[in-house]
PDB file of C-alpha atoms in Angstrom:
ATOM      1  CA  UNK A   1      93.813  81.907  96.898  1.00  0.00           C
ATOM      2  CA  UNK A   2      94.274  85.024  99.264  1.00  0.00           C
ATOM      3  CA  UNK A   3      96.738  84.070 101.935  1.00  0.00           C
ATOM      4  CA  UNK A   4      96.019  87.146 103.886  1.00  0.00           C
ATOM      5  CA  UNK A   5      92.517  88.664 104.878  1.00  0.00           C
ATOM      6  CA  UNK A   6      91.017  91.660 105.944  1.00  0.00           C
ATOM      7  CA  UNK A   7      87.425  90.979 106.596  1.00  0.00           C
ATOM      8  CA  UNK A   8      86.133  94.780 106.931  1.00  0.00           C
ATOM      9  CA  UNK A   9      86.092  96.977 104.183  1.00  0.00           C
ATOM     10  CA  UNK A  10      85.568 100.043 106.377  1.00  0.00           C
ATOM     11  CA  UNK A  11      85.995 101.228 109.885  1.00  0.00           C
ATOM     12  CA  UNK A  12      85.045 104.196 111.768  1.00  0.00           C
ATOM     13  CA  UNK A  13      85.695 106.012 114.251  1.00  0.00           C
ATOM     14  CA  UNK A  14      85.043 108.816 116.796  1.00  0.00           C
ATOM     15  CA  UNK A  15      88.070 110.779 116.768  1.00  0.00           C
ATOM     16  CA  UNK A  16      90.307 110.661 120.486  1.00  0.00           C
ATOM     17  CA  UNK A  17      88.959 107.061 120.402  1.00  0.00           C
ATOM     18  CA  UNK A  18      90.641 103.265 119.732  1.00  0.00           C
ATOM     19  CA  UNK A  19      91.072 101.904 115.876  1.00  0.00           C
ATOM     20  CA  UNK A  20      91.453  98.443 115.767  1.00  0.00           C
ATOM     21  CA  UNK A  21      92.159  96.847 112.547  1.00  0.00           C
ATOM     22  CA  UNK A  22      91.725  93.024 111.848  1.00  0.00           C
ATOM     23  CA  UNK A  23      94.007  90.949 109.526  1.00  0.00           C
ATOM     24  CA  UNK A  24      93.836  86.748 109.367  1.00  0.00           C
ATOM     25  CA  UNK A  25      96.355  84.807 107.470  1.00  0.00           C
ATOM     26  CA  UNK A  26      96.403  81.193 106.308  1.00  0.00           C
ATOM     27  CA  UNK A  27     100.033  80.746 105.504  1.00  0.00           C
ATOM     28  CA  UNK A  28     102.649  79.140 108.617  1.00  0.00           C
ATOM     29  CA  UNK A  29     105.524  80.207 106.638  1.00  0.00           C
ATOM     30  CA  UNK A  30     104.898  83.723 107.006  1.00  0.00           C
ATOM     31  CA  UNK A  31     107.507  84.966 109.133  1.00  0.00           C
ATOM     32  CA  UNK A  32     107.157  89.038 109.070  1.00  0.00           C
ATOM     33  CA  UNK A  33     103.910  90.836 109.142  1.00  0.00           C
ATOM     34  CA  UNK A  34     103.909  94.525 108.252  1.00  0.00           C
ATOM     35  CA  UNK A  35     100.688  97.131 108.007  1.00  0.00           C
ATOM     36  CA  UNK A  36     100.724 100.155 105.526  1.00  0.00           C
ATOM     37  CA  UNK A  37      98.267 102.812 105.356  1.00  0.00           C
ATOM     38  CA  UNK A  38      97.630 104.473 101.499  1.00  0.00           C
ATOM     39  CA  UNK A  39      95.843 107.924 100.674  1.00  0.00           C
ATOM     40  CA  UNK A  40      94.171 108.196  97.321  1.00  0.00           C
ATOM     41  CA  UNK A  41      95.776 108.823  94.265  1.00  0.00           C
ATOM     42  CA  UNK A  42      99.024 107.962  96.598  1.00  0.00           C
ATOM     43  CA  UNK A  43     101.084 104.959  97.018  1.00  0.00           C
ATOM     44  CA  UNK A  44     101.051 102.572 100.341  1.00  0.00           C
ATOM     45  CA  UNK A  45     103.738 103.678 103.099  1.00  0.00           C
ATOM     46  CA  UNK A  46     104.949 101.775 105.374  1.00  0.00           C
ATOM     47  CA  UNK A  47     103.422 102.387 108.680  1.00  0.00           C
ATOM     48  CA  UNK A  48     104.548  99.576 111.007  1.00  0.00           C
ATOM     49  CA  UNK A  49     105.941  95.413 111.119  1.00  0.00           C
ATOM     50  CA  UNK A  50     106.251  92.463 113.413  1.00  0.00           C
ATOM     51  CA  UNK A  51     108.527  89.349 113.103  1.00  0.00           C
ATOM     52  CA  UNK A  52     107.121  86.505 113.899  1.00  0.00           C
ATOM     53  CA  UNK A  53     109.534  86.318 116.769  1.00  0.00           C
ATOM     54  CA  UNK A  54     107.461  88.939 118.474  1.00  0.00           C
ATOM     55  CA  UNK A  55     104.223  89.319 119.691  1.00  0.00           C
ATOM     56  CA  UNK A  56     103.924  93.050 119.887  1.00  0.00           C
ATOM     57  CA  UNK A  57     105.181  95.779 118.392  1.00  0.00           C
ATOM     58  CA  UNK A  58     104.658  99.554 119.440  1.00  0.00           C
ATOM     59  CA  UNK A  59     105.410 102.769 117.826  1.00  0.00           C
ATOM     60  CA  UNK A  60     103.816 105.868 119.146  1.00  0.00           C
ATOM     61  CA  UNK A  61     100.333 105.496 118.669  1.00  0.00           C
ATOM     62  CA  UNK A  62     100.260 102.216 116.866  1.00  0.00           C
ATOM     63  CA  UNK A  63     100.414  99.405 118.249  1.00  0.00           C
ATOM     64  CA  UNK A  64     100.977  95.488 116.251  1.00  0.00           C
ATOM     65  CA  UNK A  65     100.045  92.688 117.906  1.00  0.00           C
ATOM     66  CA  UNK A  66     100.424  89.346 116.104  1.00  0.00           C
ATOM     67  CA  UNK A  67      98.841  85.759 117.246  1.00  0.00           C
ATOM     68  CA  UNK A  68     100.362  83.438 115.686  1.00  0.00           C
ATOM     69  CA  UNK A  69      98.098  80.483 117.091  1.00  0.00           C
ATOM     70  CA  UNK A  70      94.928  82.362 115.186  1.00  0.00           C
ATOM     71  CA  UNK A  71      97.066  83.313 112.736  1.00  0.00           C
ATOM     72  CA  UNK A  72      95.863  86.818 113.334  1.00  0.00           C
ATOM     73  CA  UNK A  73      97.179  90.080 113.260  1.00  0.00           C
ATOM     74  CA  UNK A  74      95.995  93.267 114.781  1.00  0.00           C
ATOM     75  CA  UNK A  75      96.711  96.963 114.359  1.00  0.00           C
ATOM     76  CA  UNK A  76      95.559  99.240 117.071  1.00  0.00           C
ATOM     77  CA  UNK A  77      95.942 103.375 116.929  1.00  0.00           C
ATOM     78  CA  UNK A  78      95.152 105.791 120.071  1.00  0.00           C
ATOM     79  CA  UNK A  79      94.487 107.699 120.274  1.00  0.00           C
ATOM     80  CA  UNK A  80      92.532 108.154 116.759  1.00  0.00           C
ATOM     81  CA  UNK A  81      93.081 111.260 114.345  1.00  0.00           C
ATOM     82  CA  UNK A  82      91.215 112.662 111.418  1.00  0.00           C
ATOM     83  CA  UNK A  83      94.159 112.422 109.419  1.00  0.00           C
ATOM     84  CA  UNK A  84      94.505 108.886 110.133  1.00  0.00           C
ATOM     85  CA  UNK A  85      91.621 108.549 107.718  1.00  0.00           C
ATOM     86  CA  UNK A  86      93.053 106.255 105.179  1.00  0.00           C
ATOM     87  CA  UNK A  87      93.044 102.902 103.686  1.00  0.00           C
ATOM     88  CA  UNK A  88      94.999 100.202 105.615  1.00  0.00           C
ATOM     89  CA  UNK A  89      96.797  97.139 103.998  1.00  0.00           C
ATOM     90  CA  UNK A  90      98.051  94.209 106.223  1.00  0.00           C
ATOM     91  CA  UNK A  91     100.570  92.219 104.362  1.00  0.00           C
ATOM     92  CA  UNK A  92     102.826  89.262 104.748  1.00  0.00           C
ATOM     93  CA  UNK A  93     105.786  87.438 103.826  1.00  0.00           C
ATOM     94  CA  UNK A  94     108.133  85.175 103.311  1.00  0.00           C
ATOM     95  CA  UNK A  95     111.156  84.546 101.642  1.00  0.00           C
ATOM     96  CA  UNK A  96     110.820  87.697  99.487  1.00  0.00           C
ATOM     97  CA  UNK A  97     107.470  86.933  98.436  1.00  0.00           C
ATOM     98  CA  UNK A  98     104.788  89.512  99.619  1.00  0.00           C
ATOM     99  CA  UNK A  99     100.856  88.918 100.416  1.00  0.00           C
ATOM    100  CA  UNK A 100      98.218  91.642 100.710  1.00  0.00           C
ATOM    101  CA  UNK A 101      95.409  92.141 102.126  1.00  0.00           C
ATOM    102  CA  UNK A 102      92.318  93.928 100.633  1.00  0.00           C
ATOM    103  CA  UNK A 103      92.458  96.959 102.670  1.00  0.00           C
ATOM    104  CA  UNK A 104      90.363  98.240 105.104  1.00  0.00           C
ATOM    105  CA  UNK A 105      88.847 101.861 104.611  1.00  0.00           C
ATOM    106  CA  UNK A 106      89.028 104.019 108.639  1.00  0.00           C
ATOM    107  CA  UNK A 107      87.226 106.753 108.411  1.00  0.00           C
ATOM    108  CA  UNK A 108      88.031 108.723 112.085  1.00  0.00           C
ATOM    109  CA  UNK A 109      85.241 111.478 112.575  1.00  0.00           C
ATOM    110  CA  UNK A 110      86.173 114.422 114.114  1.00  0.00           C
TER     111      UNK A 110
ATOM    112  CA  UNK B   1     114.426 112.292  96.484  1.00  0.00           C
ATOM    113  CA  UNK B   2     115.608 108.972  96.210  1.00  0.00           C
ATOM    114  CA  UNK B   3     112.147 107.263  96.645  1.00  0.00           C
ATOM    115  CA  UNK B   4     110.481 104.604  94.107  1.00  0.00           C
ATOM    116  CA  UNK B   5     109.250 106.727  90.672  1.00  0.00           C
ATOM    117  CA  UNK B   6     106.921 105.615  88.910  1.00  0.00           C
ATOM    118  CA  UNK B   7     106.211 107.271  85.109  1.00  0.00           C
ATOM    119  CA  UNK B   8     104.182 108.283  83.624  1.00  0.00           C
ATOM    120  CA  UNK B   9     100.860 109.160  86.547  1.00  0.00           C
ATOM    121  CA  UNK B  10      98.234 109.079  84.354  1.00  0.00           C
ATOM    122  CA  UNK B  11      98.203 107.182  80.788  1.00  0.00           C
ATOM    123  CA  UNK B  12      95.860 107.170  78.456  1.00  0.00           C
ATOM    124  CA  UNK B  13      95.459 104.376  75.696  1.00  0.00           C
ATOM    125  CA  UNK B  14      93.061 103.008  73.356  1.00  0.00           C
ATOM    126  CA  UNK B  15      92.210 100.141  73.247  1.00  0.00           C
ATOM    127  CA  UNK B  16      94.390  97.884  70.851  1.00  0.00           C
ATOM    128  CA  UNK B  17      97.220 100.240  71.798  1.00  0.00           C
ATOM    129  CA  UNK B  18     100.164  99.336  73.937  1.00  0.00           C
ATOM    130  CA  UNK B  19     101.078 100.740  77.185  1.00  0.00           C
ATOM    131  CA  UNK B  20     104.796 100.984  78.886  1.00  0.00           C
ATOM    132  CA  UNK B  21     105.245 101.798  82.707  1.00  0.00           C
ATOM    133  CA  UNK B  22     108.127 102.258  84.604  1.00  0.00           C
ATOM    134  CA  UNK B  23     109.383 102.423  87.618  1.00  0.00           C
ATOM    135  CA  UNK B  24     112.750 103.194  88.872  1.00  0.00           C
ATOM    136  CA  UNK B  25     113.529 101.893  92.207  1.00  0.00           C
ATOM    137  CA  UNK B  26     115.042 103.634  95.393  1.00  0.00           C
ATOM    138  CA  UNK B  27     118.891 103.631  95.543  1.00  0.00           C
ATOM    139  CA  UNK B  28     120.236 100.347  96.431  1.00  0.00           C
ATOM    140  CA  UNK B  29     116.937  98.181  95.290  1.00  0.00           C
ATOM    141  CA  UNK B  30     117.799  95.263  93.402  1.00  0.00           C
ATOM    142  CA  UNK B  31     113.954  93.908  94.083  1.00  0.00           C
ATOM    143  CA  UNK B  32     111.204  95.168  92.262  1.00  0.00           C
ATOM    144  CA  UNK B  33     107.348  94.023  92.965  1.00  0.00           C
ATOM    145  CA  UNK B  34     104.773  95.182  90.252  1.00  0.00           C
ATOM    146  CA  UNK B  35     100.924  95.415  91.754  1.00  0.00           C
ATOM    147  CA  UNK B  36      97.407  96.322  89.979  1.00  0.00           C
ATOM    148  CA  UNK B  37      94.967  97.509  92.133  1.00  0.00           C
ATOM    149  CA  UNK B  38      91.390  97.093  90.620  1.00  0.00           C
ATOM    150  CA  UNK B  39      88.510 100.075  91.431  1.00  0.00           C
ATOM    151  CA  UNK B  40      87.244  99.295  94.881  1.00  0.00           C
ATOM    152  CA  UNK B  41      89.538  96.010  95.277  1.00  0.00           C
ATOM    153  CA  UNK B  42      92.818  95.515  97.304  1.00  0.00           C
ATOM    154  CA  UNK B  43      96.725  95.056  95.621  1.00  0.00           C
ATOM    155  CA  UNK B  44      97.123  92.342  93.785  1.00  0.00           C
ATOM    156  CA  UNK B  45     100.634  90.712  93.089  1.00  0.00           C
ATOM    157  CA  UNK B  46     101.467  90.475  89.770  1.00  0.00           C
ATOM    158  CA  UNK B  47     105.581  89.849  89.588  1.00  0.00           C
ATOM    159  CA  UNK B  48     108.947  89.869  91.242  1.00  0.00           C
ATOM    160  CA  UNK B  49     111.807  90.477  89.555  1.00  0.00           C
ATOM    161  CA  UNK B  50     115.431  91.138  90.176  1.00  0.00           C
ATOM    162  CA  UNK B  51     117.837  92.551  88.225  1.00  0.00           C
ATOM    163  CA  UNK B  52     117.789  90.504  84.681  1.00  0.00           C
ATOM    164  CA  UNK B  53     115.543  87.591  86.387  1.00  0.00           C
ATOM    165  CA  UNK B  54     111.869  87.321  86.941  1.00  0.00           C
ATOM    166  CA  UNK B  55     111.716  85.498  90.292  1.00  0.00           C
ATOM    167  CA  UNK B  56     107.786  84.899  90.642  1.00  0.00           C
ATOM    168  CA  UNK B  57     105.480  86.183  87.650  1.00  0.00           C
ATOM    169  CA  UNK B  58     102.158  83.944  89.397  1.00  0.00           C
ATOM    170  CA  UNK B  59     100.479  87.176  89.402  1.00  0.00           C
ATOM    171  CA  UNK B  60     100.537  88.060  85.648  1.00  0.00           C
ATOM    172  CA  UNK B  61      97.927  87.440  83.234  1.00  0.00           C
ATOM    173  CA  UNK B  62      99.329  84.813  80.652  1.00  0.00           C
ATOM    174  CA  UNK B  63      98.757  86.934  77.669  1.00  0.00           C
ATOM    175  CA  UNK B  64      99.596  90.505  76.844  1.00  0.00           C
ATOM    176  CA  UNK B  65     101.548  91.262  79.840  1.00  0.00           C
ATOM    177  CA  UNK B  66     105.290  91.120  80.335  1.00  0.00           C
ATOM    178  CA  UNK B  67     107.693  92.683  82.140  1.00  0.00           C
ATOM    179  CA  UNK B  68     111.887  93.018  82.479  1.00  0.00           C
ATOM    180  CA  UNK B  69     114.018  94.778  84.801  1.00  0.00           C
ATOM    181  CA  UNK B  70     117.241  95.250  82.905  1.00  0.00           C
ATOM    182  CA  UNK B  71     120.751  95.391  83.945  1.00  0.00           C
ATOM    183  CA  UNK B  72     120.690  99.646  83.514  1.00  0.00           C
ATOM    184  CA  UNK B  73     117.671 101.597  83.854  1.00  0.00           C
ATOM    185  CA  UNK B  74     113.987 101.287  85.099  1.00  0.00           C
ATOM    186  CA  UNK B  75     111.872  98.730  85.178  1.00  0.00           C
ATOM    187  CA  UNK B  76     109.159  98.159  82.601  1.00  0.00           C
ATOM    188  CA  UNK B  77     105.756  96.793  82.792  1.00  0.00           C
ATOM    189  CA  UNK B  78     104.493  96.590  79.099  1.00  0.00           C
ATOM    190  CA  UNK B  79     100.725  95.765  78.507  1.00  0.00           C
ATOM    191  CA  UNK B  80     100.220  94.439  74.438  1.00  0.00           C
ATOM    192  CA  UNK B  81      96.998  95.088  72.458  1.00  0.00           C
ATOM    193  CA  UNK B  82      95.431  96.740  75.949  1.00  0.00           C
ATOM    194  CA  UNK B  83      91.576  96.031  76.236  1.00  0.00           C
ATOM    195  CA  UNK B  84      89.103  97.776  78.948  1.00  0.00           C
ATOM    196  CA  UNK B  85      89.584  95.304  81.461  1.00  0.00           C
ATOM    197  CA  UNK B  86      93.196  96.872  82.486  1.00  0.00           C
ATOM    198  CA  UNK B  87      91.984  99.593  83.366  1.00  0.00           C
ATOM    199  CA  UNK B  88      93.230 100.261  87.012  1.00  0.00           C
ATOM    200  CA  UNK B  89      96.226 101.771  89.233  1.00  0.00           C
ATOM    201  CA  UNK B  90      99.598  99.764  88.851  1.00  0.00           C
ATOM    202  CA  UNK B  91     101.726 100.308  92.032  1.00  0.00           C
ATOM    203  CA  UNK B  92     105.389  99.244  91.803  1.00  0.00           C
ATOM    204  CA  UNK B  93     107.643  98.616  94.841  1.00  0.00           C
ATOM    205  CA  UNK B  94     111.291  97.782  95.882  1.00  0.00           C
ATOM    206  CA  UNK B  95     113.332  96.280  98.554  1.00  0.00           C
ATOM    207  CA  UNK B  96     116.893  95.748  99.462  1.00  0.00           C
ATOM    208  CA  UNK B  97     118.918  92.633  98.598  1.00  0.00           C
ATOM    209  CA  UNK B  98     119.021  89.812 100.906  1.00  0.00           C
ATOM    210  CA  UNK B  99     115.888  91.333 102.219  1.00  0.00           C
ATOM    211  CA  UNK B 100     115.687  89.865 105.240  1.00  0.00           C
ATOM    212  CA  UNK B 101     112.886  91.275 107.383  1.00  0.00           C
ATOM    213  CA  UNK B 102     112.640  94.949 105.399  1.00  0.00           C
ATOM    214  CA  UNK B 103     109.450  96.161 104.066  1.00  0.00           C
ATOM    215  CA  UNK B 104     108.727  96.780 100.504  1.00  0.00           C
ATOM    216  CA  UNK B 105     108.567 100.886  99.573  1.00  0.00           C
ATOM    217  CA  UNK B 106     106.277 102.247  97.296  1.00  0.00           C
ATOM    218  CA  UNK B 107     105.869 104.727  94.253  1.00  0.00           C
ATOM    219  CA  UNK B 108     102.634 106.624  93.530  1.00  0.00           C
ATOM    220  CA  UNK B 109     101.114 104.551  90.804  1.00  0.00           C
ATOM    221  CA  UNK B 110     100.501 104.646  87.283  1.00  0.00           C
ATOM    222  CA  UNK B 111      96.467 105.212  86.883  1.00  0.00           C
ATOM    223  CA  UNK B 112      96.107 103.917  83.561  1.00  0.00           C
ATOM    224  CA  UNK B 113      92.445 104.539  81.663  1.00  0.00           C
ATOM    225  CA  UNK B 114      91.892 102.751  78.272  1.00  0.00           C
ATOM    226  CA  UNK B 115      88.977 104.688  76.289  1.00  0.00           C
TER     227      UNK B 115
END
């Protein structure tokens, strides 16, 4: 059962422009969200979280935003960068316990 | 560098053969996640340990896998009898104690290929 979604496989991109990446969840009890981004032949890093206290979080150019009604979580960058290119991973959790999502390939063109 | 290592990168077994990865978390871990990510599929959660206690093995096939995090040293995901099939990247990753809200840092895989 995958408690956390990522409906597109791949994004892209003109570079300068928005990224907006798409996450859905299933599980209430989630209480912190988090997005990592992964290279190949690399492992995830940790790019940016939420708590489910918050609606938005911001950190340079990417911005969180979680709606917990939808149960939906966003990640927006701007402005876009080649080197942005990567796979992104929404995940969630609770008590310890960690969900993924299947990624989402962004592919930013120059 | 006191980030999550994972050993070996790359293994190589046949199949029939058993393989042993480890991964020693970042200083001051006591959590330890193992994940397998498939070719062209997402991570998938295999198990949680702490230190001497599996906490949530949902993830792991019931047969041939297993996998400890002692008291001293690394963790260990062993693989028995390995078959095609497990072919595939395993990530591991840590976290604090009494986690809280932290997130969960990663190593750089082990890519294993059974011929």
């Amino acid at each position: 059962d995958q408690q956390v979604k990522q409906n597109s496989p791949s994004l892209s991109v003109q570079e300068g422009r928005i990224s907006i990446l798409n996450c859905d969840y299933t599980n209430s009890m989630f209480d912190y969200f988090l997005w990592y981004k992964k290279y190949p032949a690399e492992g995830p890093t940790f790019l940016i979280s939420i708590s489910s206290i918050k609606d938005k979080n911001e950190d340079g150019r990417f911005t969180v935003f979680l709606n917990k009604s939808a149960k939906h979580l966003s990640l927006h960058i701007v402005p876009s960068q080649p080197g942005d290119s990567a796979v992104y991973f929404c995940a969630a959790t609770y008590f310890n316990q960690f969900y993924f999502g299947t990624g989402t390939s962004l592919t930013v063109i120059p | 560098n006191a980030g999550v290592m994972q050993n070996p990168r790359h293994l190589v077994r046949r199949r029939g053969q058993e393989a042993r990865l480890r991964c020693s978390p970042m200083k001051g871990h006591s959590h330890v996640y193992w994940y397998r990510q498939l070719p062209e599929e997402g991570l998938k959660f295999m198990v949680y340990l702490q230190k001497e206690n599996i906490i949530d093995e949902s993830g792991m096939p019931k047969e041939r896998f297993s996998a400890e995090f002692p008291k001293e040293g690394p963790s260990i995901l062993r693989i028995q009898q390995v078959v095609r099939g497990d072919s595939a990247a395993y990530f591991c990753a840590s976290s604090p104690p009494n986690n809280g809200n932290q997130p969960q840092h990663f190593g750089d895989g082990t890519r294993l290929s059974i011929l």
